[in-house]
Each structure stands twice: as structure tokens, then as C-alpha cells.
Tab-separated table of C-alpha atoms in Angstrom:
chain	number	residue	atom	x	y	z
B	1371	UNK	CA	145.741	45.602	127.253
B	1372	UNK	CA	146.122	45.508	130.873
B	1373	UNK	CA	146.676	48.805	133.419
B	1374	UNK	CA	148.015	48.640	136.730
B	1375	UNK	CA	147.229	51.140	139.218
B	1376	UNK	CA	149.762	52.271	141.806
B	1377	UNK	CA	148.737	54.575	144.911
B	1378	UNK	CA	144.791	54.512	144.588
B	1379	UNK	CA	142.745	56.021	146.760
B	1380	UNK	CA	140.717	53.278	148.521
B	1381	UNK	CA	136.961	53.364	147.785
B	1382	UNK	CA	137.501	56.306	144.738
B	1383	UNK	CA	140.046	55.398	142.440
B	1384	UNK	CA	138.824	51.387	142.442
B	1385	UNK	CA	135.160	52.040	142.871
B	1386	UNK	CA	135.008	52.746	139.118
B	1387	UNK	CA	137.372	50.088	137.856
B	1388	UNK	CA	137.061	47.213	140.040
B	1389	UNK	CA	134.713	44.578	137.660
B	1390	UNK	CA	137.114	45.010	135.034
B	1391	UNK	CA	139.824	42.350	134.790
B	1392	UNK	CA	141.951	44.740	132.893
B	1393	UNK	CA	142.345	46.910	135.831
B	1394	UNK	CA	145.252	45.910	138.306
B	1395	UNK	CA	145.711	47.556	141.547
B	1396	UNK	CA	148.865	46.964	143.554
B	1397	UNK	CA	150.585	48.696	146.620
B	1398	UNK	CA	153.647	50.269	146.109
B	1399	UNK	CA	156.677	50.060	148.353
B	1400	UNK	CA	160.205	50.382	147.935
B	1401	UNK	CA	160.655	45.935	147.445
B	1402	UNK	CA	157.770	45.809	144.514
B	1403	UNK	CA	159.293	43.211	142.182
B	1404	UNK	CA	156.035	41.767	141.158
B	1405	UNK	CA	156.495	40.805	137.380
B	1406	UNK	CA	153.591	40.647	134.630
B	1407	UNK	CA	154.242	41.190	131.049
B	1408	UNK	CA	150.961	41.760	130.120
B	1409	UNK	CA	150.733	45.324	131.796
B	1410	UNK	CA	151.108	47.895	129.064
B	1411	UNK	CA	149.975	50.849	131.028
B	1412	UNK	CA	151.029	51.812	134.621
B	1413	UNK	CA	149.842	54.977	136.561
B	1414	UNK	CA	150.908	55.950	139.711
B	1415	UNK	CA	151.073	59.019	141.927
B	1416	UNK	CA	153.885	60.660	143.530
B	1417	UNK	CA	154.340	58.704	146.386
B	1418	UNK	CA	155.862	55.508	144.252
B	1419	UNK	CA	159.091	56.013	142.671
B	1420	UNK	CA	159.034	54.233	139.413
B	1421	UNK	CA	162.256	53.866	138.519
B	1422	UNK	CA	164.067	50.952	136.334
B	1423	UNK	CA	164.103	48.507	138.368
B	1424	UNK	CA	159.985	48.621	138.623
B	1425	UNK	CA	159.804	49.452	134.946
B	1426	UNK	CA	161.790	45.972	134.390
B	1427	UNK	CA	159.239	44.139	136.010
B	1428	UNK	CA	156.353	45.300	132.993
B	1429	UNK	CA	158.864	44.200	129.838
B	1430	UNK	CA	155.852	45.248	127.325
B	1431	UNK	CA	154.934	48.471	129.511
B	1432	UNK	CA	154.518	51.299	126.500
B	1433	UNK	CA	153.429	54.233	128.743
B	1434	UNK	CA	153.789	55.528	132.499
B	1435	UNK	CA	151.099	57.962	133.515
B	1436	UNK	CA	151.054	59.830	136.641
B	1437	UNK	CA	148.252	61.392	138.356
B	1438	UNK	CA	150.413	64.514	139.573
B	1439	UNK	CA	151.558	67.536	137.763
B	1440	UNK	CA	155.426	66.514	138.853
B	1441	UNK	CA	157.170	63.923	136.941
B	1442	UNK	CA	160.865	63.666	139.277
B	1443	UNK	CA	159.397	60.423	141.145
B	1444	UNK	CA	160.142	58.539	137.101
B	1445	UNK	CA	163.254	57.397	135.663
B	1446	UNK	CA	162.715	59.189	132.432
B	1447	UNK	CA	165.914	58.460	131.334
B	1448	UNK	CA	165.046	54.694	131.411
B	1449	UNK	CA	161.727	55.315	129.986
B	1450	UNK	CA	163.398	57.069	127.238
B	1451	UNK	CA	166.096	54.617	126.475
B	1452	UNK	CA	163.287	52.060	126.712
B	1453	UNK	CA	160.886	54.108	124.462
B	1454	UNK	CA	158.236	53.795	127.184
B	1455	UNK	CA	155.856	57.284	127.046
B	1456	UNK	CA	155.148	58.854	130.386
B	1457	UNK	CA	152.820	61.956	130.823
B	1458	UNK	CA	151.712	63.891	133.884
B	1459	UNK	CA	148.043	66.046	134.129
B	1460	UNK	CA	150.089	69.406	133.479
B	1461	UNK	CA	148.611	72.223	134.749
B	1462	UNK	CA	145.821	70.298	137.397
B	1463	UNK	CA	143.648	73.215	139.241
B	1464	UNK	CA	146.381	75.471	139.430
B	1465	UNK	CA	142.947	78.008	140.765
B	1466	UNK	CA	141.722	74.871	143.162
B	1467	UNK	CA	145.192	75.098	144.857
B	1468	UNK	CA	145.135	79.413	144.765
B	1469	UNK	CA	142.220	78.801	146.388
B	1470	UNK	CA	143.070	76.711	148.989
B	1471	UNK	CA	145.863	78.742	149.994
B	1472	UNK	CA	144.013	82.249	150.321
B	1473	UNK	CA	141.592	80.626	151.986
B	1474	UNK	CA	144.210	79.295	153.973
B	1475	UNK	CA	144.575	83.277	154.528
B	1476	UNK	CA	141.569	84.441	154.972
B	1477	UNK	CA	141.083	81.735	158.047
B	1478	UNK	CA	144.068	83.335	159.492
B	1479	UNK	CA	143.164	87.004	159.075
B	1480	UNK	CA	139.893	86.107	160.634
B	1481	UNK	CA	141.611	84.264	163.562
B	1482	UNK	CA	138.644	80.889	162.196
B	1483	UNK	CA	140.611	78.576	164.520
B	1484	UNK	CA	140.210	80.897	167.665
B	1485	UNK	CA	136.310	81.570	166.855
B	1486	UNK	CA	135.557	77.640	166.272
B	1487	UNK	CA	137.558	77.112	169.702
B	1488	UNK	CA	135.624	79.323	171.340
B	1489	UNK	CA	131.785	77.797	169.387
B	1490	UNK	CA	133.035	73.957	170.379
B	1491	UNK	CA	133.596	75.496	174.474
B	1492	UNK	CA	129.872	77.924	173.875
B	1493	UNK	CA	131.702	80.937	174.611
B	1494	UNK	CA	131.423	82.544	171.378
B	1495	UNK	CA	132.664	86.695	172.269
B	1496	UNK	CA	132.911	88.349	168.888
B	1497	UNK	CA	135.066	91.386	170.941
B	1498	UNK	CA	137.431	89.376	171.601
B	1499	UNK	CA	138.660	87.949	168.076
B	1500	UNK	CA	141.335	90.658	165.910
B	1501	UNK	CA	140.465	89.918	162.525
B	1502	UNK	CA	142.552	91.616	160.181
B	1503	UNK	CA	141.589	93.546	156.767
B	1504	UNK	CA	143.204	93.013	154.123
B	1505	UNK	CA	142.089	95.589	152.147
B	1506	UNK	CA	145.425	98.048	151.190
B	1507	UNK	CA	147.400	95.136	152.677
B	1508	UNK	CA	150.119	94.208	150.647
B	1509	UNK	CA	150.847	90.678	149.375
B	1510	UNK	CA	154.140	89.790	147.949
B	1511	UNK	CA	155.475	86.385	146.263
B	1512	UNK	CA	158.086	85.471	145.075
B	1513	UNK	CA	157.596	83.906	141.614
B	1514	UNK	CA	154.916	85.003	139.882
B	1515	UNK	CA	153.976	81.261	138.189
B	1516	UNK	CA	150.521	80.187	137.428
B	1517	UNK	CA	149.382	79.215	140.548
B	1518	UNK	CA	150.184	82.947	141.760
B	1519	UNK	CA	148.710	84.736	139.592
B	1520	UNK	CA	145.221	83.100	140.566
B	1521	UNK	CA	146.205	83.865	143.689
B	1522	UNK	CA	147.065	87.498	143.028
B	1523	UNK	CA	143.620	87.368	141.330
B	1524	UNK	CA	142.521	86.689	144.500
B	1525	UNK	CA	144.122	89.428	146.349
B	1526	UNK	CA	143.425	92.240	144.207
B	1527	UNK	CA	139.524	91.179	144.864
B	1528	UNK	CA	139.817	91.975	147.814
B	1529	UNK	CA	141.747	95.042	147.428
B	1530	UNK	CA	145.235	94.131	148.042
B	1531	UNK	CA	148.577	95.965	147.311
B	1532	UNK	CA	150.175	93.444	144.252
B	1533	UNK	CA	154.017	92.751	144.289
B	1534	UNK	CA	156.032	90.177	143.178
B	1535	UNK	CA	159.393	89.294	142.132
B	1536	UNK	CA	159.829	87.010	138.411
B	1537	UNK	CA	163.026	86.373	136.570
B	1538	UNK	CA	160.122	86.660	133.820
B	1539	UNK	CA	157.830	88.969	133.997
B	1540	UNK	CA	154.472	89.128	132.337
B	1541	UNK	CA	153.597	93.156	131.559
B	1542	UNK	CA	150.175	92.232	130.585
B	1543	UNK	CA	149.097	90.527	133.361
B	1544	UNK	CA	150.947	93.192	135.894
B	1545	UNK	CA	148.950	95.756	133.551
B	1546	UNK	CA	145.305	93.769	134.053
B	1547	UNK	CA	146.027	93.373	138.197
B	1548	UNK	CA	147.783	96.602	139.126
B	1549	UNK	CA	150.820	93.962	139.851
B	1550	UNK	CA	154.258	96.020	140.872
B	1551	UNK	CA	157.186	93.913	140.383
B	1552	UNK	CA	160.239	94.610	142.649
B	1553	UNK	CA	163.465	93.166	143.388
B	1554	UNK	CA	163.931	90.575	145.784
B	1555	UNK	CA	165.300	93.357	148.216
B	1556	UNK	CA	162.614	95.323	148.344
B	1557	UNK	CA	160.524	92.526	148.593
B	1558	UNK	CA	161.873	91.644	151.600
């Protein structure tokens, strides 16, 4: 069984496969019409659109794996037709991303760019950053997915005002965070 390996990051993604002659790595672009029918597997991120006339190229390809949670970069309808299994990694650090973007926040409320400006020229004045508190602040998203709600998480540690706005809302996790859903009006 041989895999090949679109999109991999250089040094990571190869460092752990490379001796292995089952392993194939190849560089995507939008004229790939390399053909080998001894690839079963192919993985790929989002970046390389495999659609038919890349899955043509593998004619005894049996599954399509990509390392992203999204799957709209596949022609699933050939894959179906073709009986070709794809998969994605689902839910990947949905609380790595919520992370990333309140800390994303927090650099901003602190004014992070402004104080490293002022390290890098040695003129470091603590009076003269605004930082912000967020405490009673309100946060408000719209959608209230899973990525939010580790993000509201977030928020209501640091004791944030919760509300959202959900075609679906979840009563027991409003209940557990103090989470007020509103309209989209009053959201806005």
C-alpha cells in the first residue's frame, strides 16, 4: 500500500516518513496530472483541491484523508460515485484555536504591540500604555459553536458579561457560564 502526501510541511510532516518507500510526497498545483496506480491513500490539506480530475490520476485510490477539519476543497461527489472514503480530523483543538483568539484579545486590551515597540526602542513608560479591563466587559458572538463556547469559557474567567446569538441554543451550557442569549438586534 502506498500513501501520497500532498501539502507537507517541510522538515515536520517528512521528517517522520521519509526512509519509507511507501511514503510519497508531491507538490500540489492546479496542473498535477502525475499518474501512479499504486497509491491507495492520499492526504492533503486545504490548500490542494482534490477534485476528479486528481482523483483519476490514483485509479486504485480507496481513501482521501485531509489534515483539516473542512472537507469543501474534495469532490465528494466523485469520491462517492467512485466509492473512494475521505475523512477530515473533525473537531481539531477547537480550545487551541479559542485560545489563540482571546489571546489575540488580551494582546489588544493590553496595547502588547505598543509596549514591545516601545522595549525594542528602550523607552519602556508603563504611564503611557491604556490597557483595558475586561472585567464586566461584555463579549458578544454571534454563533455560539464549539469553538465559542471555549472561548466564552474564556471570558467568563475573566469576568466577562456572556451574550450570544444561536439559531440553537444550548440552555445547559448558558446555565453553567451565566451565557444571555439575545437577538441579533440587540446584539448589535
Amino acid at each position: 500500500m502506498k500513501i501520497i502526501h500532498f501539502d507537507c510541511v517541510h522538515g515536520i510532516d517528512e521528517k517522520f516518513m521519509h526512509q519509507d518507500e511507501r511514503y510519497v510526497f508531491a507538490s500540489f498545483d492546479d496542473d498535477f496530472d502525475e499518474s501512479d496506480d499504486s497509491i491507495e491513500i492520499l492526504t492533503c490539506m486545504h490548500s490542494s483541491e482534490i477534485w476528479a480530475r486528481v482523483l483519476e490520476c490514483f485509479p486504485n485510490i480507496k481513501y482521501v484523508i485531509t489534515r483539516t477539519v473542512g472537507t469543501d476543497h474534495i469532490d465528494k461527489g466523485f469520491c462517492d460515485q467512485a466509492g473512494i472514503k475521505y475523512f477530515s480530523v473533525g473537531q481539531y483543538g477547537p480550545h487551541v484555536i479559542a485560545t489563540h483568539a482571546f489571546s489575540l484579545l488580551l494582546s489588544g486590551a493590553r496595547d502588547l504591540r505598543k509596549c514591545h515597540e516601545m522595549i525594542e526602542e528602550g523607552s519602556y513608560d508603563y504611564s503611557s500604555v491604556q490597557a483595558i479591563d475586561l472585567k464586566w466587559k461584555t463579549i458578544g458572538l454571534v454563533g455560539v459553536g464549539n469553538i465559542w463556547k471555549h472561548i466564552l469559557r474564556l471570558a467568563s474567567a475573566f469576568g466577562m458579561n456572556l451574550q450570544g446569538f444561536d439559531i440553537y441554543e444550548d440552555k445547559v451550557f448558558a446555565w453553567e457560564t451565566w451565557l444571555s442569549y439575545v437577538s441579533l438586534e440587540e446584539l448589535f
